[in-house]
CSV table of C-alpha atoms and ligand atoms in Angstrom, one decimal:
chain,number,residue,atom,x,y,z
A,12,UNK,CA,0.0,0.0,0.0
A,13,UNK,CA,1.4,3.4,-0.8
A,14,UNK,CA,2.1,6.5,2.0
A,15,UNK,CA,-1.4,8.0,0.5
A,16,UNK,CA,-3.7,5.1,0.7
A,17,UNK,CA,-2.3,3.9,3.7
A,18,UNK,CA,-3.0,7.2,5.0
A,19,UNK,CA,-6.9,7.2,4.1
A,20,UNK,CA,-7.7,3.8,5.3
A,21,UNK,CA,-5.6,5.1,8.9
A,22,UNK,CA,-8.5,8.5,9.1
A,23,UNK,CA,-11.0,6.0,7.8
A,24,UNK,CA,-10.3,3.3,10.8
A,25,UNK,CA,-9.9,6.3,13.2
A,26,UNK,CA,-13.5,7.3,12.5
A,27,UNK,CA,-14.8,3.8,12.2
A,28,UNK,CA,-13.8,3.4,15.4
A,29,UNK,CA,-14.8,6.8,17.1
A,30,UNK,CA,-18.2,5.8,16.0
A,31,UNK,CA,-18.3,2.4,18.1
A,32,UNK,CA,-19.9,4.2,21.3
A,33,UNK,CA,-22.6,4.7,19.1
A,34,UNK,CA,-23.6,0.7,18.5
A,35,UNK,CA,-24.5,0.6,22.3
A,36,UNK,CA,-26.9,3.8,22.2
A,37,UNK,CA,-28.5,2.3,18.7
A,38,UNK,CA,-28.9,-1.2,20.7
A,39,UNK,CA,-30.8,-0.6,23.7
A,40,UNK,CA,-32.9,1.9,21.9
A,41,UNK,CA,-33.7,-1.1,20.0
A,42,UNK,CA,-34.0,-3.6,22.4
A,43,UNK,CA,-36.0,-0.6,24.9
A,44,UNK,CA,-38.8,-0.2,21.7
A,45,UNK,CA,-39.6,-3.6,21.0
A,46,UNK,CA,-39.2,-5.2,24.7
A,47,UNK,CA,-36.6,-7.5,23.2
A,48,UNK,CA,-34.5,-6.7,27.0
A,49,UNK,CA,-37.5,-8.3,28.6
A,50,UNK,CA,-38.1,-10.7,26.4
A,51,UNK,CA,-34.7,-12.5,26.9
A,52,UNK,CA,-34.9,-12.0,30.5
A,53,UNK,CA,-35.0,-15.6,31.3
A,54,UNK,CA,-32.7,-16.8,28.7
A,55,UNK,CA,-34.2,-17.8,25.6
A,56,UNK,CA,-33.8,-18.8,22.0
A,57,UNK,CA,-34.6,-16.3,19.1
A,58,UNK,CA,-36.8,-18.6,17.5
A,59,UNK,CA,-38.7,-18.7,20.3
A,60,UNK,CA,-38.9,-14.6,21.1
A,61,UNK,CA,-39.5,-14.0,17.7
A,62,UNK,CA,-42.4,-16.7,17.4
A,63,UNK,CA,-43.7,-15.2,21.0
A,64,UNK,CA,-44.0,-11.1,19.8
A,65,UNK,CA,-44.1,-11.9,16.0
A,66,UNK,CA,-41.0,-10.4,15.7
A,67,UNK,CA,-38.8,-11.1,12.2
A,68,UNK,CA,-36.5,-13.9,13.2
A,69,UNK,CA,-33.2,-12.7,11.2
A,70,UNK,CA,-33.3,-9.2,12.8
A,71,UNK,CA,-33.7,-10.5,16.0
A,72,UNK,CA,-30.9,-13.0,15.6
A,73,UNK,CA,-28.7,-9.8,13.9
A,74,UNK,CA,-29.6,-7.6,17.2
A,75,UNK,CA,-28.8,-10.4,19.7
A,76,UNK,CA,-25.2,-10.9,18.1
A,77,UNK,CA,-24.4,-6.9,18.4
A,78,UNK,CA,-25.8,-7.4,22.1
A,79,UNK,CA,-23.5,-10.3,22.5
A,80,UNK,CA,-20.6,-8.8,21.3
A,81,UNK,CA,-21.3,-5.5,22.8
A,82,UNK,CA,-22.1,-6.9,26.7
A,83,UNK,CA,-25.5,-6.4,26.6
A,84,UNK,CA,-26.8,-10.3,26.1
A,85,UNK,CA,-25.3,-13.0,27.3
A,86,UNK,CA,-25.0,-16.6,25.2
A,87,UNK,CA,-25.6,-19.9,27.2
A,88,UNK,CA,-25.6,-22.8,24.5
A,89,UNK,CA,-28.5,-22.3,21.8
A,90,UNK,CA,-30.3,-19.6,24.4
A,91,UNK,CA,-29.6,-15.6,24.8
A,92,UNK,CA,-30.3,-13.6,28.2
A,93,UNK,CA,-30.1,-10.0,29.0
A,94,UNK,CA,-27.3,-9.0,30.9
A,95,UNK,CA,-28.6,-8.2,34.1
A,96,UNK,CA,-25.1,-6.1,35.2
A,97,UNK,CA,-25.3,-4.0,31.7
A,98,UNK,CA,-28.9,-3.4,31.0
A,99,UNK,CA,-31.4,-4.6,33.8
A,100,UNK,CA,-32.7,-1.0,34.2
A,101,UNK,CA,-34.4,-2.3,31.0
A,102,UNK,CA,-35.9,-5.1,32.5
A,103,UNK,CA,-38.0,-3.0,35.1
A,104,UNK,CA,-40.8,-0.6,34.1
A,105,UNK,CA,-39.9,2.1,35.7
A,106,UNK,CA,-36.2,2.7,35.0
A,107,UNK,CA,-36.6,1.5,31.5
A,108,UNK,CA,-39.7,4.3,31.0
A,109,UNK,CA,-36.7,6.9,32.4
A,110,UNK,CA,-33.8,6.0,30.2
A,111,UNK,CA,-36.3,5.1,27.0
A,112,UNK,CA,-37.3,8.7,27.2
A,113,UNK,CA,-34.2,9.8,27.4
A,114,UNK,CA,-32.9,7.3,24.1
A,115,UNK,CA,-36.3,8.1,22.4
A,116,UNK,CA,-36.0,12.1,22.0
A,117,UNK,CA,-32.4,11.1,21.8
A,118,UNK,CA,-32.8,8.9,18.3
A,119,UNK,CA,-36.2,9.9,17.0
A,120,UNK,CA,-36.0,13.5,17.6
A,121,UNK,CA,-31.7,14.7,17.9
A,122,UNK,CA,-30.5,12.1,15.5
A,123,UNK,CA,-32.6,12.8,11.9
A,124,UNK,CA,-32.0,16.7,13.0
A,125,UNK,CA,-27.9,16.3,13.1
A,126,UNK,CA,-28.4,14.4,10.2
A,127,UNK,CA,-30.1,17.0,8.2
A,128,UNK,CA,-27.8,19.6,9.9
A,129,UNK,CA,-25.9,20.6,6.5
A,130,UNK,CA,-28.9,20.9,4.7
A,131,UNK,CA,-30.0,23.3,7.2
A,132,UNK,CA,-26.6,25.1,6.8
A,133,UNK,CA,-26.7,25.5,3.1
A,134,UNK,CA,-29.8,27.5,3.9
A,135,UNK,CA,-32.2,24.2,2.5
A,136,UNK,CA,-34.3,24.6,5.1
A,137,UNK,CA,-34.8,24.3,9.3
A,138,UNK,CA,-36.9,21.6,11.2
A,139,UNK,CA,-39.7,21.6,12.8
A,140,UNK,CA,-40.9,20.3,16.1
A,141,UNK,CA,-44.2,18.4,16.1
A,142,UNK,CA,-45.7,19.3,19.0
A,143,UNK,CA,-48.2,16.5,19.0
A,144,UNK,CA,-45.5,13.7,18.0
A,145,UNK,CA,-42.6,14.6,20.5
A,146,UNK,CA,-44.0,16.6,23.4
A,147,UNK,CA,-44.7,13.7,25.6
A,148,UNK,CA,-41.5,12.4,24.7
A,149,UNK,CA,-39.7,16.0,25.8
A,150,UNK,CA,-42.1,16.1,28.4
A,151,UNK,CA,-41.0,12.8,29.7
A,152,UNK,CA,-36.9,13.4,29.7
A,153,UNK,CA,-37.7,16.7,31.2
A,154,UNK,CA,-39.3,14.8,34.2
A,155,UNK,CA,-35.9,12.7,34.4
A,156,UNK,CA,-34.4,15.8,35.3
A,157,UNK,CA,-37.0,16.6,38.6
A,158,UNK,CA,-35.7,14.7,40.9
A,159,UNK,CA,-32.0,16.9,40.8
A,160,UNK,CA,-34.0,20.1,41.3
A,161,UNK,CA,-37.0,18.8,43.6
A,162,UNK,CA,-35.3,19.8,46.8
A,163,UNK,CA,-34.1,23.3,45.8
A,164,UNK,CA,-37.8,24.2,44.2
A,165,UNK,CA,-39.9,23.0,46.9
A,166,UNK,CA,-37.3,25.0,49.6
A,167,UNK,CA,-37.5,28.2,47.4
A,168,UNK,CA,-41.1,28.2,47.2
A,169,UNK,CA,-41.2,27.8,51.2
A,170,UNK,CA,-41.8,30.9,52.1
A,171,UNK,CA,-44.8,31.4,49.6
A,172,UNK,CA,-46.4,28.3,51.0
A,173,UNK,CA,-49.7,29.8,50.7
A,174,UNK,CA,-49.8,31.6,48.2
A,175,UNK,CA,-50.6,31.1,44.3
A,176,UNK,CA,-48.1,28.8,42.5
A,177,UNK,CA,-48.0,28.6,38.3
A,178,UNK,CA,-46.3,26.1,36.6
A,179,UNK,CA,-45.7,27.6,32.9
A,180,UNK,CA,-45.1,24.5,30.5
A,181,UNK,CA,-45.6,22.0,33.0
A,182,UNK,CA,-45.8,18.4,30.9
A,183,UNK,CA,-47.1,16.0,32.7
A,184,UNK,CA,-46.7,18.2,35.5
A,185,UNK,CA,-43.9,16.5,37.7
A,186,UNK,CA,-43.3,20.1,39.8
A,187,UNK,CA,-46.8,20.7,39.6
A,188,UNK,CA,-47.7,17.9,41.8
A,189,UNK,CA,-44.4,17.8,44.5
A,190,UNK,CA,-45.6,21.3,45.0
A,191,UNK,CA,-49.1,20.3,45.5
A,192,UNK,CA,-48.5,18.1,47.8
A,193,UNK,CA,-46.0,19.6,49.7
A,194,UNK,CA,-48.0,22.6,50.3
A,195,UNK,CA,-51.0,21.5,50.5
A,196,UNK,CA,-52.5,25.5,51.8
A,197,UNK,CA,-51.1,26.6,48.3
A,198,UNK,CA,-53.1,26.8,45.2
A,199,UNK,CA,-51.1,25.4,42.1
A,200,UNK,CA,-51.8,25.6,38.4
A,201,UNK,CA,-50.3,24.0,35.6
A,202,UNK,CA,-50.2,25.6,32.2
A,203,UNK,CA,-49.4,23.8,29.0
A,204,UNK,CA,-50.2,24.3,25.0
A,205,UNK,CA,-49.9,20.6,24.8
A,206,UNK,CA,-52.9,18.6,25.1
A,207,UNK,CA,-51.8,15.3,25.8
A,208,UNK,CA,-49.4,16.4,28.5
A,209,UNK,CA,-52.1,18.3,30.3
A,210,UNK,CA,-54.7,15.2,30.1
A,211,UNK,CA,-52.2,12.8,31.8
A,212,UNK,CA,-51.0,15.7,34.7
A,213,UNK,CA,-54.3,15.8,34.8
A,214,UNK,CA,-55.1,12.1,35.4
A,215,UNK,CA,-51.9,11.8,37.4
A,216,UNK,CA,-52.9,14.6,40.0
A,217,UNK,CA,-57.1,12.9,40.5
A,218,UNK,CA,-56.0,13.0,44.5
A,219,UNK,CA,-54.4,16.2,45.0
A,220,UNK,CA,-57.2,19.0,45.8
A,221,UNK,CA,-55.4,21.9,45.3
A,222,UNK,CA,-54.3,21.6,41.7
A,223,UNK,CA,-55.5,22.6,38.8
A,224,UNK,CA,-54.3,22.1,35.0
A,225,UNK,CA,-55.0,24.7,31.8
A,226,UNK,CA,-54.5,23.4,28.5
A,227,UNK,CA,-53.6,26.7,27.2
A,228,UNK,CA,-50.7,29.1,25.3
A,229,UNK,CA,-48.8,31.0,28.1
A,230,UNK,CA,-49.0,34.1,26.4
A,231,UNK,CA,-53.2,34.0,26.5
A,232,UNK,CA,-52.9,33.3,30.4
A,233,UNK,CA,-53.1,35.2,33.0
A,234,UNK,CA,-54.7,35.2,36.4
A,235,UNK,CA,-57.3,37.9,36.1
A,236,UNK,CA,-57.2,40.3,38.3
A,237,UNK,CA,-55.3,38.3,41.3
A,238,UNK,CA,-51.4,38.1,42.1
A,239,UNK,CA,-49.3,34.9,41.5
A,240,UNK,CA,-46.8,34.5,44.0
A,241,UNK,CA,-44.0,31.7,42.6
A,242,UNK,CA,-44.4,31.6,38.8
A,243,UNK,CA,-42.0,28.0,37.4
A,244,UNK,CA,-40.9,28.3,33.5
A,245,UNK,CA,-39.0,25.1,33.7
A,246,UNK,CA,-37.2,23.7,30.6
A,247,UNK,CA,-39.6,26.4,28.9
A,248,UNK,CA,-37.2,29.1,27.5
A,249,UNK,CA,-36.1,27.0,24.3
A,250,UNK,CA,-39.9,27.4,23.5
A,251,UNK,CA,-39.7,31.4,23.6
A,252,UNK,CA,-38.3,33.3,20.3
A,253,UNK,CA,-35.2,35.0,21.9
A,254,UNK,CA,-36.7,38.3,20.8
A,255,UNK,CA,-39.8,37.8,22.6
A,256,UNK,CA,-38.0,36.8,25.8
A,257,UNK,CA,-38.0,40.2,27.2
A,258,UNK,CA,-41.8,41.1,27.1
A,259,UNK,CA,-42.8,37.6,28.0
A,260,UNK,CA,-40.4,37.8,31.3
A,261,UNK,CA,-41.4,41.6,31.7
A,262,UNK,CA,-45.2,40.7,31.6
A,263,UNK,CA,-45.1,37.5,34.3
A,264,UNK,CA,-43.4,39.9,36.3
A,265,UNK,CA,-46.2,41.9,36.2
A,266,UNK,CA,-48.0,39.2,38.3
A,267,UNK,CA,-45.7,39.2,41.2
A,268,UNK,CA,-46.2,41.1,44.4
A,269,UNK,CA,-43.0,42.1,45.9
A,270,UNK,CA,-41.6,39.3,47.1
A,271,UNK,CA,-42.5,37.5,44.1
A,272,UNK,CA,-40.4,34.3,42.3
A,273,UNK,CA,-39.4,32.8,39.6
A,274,UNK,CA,-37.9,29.9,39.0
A,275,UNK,CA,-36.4,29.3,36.0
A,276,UNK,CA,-34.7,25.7,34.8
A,277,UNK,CA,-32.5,25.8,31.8
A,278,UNK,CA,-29.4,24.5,30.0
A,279,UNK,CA,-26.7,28.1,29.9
A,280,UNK,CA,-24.1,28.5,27.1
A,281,UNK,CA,-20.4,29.6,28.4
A,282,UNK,CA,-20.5,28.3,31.5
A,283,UNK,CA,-17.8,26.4,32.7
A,284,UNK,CA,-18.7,23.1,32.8
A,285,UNK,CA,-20.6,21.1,30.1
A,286,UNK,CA,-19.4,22.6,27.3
A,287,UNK,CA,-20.1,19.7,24.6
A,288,UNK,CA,-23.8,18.7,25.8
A,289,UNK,CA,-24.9,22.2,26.2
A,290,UNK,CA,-23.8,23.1,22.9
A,291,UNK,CA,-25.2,20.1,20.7
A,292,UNK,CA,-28.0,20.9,23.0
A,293,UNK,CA,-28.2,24.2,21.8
A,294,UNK,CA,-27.2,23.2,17.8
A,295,UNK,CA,-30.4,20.6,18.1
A,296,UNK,CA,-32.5,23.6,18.8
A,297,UNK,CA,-31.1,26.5,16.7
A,298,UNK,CA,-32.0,24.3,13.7
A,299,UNK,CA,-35.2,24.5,14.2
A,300,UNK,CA,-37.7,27.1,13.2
A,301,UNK,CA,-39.9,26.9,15.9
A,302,UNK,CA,-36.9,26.1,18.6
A,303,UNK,CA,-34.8,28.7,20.1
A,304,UNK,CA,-31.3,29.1,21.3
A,305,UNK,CA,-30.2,28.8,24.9
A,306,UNK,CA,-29.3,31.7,27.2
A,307,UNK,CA,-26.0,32.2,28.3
A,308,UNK,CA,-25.6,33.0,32.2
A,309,UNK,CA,-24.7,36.7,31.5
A,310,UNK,CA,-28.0,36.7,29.1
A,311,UNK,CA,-30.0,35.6,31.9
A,312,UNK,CA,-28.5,38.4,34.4
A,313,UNK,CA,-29.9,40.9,31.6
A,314,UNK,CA,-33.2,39.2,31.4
A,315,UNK,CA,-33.9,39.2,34.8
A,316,UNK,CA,-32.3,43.2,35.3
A,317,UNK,CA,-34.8,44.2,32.0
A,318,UNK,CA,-37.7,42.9,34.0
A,319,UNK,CA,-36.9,44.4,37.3
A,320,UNK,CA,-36.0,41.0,38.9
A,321,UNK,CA,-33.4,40.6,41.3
A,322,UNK,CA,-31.0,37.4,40.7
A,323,UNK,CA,-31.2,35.2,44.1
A,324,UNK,CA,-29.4,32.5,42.9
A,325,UNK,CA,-28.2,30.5,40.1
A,326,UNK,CA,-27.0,26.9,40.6
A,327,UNK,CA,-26.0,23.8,38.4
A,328,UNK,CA,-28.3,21.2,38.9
A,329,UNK,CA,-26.9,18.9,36.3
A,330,UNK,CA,-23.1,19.8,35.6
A,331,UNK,CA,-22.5,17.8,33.0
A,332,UNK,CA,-25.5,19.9,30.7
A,333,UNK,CA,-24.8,23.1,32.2
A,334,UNK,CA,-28.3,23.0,33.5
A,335,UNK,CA,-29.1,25.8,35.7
A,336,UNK,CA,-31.8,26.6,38.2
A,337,UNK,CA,-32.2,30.2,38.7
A,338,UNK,CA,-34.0,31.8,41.3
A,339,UNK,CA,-35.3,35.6,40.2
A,340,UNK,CA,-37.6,37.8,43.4
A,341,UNK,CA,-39.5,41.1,42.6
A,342,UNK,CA,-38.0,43.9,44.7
B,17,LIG,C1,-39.5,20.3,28.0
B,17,LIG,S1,-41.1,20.4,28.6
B,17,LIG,C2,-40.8,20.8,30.3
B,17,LIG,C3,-41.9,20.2,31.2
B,17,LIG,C4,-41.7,20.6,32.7
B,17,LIG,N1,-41.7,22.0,32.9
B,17,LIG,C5,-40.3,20.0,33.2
B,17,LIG,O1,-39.4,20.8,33.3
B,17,LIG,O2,-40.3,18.8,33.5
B,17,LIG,C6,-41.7,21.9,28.0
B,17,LIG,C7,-43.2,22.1,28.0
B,17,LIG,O3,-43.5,23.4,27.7
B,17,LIG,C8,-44.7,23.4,26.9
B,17,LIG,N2,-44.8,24.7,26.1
B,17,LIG,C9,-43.9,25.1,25.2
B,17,LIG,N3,-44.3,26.3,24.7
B,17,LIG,C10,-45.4,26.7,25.5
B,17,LIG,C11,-46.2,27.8,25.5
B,17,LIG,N4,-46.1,28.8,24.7
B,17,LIG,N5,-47.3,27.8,26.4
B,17,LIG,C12,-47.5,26.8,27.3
B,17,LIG,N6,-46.7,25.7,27.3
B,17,LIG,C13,-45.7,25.6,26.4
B,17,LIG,C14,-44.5,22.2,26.0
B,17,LIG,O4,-45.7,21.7,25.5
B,17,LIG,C15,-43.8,21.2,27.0
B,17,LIG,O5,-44.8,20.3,27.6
């Protein structure tokens, strides 16, 4: 082989293998969609999974060799079992919902958006987010993130315990209901444009008495005529054109006494941790039409400052995403 072609197949190997980590995500998506983790639990044959779920016996086979060679299935003689040690969270309902959320938005929603990418940078075009297709599946990794930021949102809304709570973009209303129920003198309303979101809050919240869900824009709501003492935009701001970010932050103020909060949860560009997720984070969005670009911190300080809002706090709750909570007060 000559200097030149041996240099080619080098970059071509280097790649190859830079895209190995990859096989493992495209697996258990896989294996999370059609059950195929549960359905080798026991330790099984293809032929018999496949007859079982109706599944097309080749593909399984081709899937439970990548497992096998990857960690994720384990061969004992004719028979293939999950590998408890690698992938049991896929083998329980609930821990297999929370990551398949996560590998859902990740390859239905992030993936065919990176792969158009230089289309949408030759001008051909942006995406668009379906609403109705993804937002239980956004709805559903945003809840992932709750249980970091439980403890600091329920201890900021503390000394409003009585008051009038509103959860702006709420999904399936995860905050909505910890605040519910840990206040139970507090009234709490959850606010969504997404229909389906709002229906399961709704049927998710049938015991809690002082909570109440509106399937509505946030920029037709409003409390008429009363004050709202802790307003949440929570994984929200994406959603808001940057230009319009202003007003809409300028007019929820307008709802708070003094005293007031807001609490807003959001990936920040430049800060300094989590460089490379908040900034595919932040390239998944811009290449949308109808998807906006992330704040940096020193964007938020100017937010907050152009709507008379004093910055309490602002703390990572997830390092690795530069994911921030940030706690504004009325003065
Ligand atoms: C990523 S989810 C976050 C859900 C929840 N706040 C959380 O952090 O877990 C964002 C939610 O905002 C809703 N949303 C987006 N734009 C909105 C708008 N203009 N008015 C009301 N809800 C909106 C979406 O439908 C979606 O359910």
């Amino acid at each position: 082989m000559n200097i030149k072609k041996w240099k080619d197949a080098y970059y071509a190997h280097k790649w190859m293998k830079k895209n190995e980590p990859f096989l493992s995500v495209w697996h258990v998506y896989v294996g999370y969609e059609t059950e195929l983790f549960k359905a080798f639990k026991k330790g099984k044959t293809v032929e018999k999974v496949s007859k079982e779920y109706n599944y097309e016996e080749d593909l399984v086979r081709r899937w439970v060799e990548v497992g096998e060679a990857i960690g994720h299935v384990k061969k004992k003689g004719s028979k293939y079992k999950t590998s408890k040690k690698n992938c049991g969270e896929f083998l329980d309902d609930r821990t297999s919902h929370a990551v398949g959320a996560l590998l859902k938005e990740m390859m239905e929603l992030h993936i065919p958006t990176i792969l158009a990418y230089p289309d949408y940078i030759k001008k051909e075009g942006r995406a668009h987010f379906d609403h109705e297709r993804f937002g239980k599946t956004v709805a559903d990794t945003s809840a992932t993130l709750e249980n970091f930021a439980y403890k600091q949102v329920l201890k900021m809304i503390s000394s409003r315990k009585d008051g009038v709570v509103v959860d702006l973009g709420c999904g399936t209303g995860g905050y909505t209901r910890a605040i519910a129920h840990k206040y139970p003198k507090a009234t709490v309303i959850g606010v969504d444009l997404n229909k389906d979101v709002i229906e399961i809050a709704k049927a998710q919240s049938k015991q809690i008495s002082n909570i109440q869900f509106e399937n509505v824009d946030l920029a037709d709501w409003s409390l008429e005529g009363e004050a709202v003492d802790v307003v949440l935009m929570h994984n929200l701001l994406h959603y808001i054109p940057n230009h319009e970010r202003e007003a809409t932050l300028q007019r929820i103020a307008g709802w708070l006494p003094s005293g007031g909060q807001i609490s807003i949860m959001t990936p920040v560009t430049e800060a300094k941790f989590g460089e490379a997720f908040v900034n595919s984070f932040n390239a998944f969005f811009t290449a949308h039409d109808n998807l906006f670009s992330l704040p940096s911190q020193v964007e938020m300080q100017q937010l907050a400052k152009s709507a008379d809002l004093k910055v309490k706090n602002i703390e990572p709750i997830i390092k690795e995403g530069a994911w921030h909570l940030i706690h504004l007060v009325k003065e």
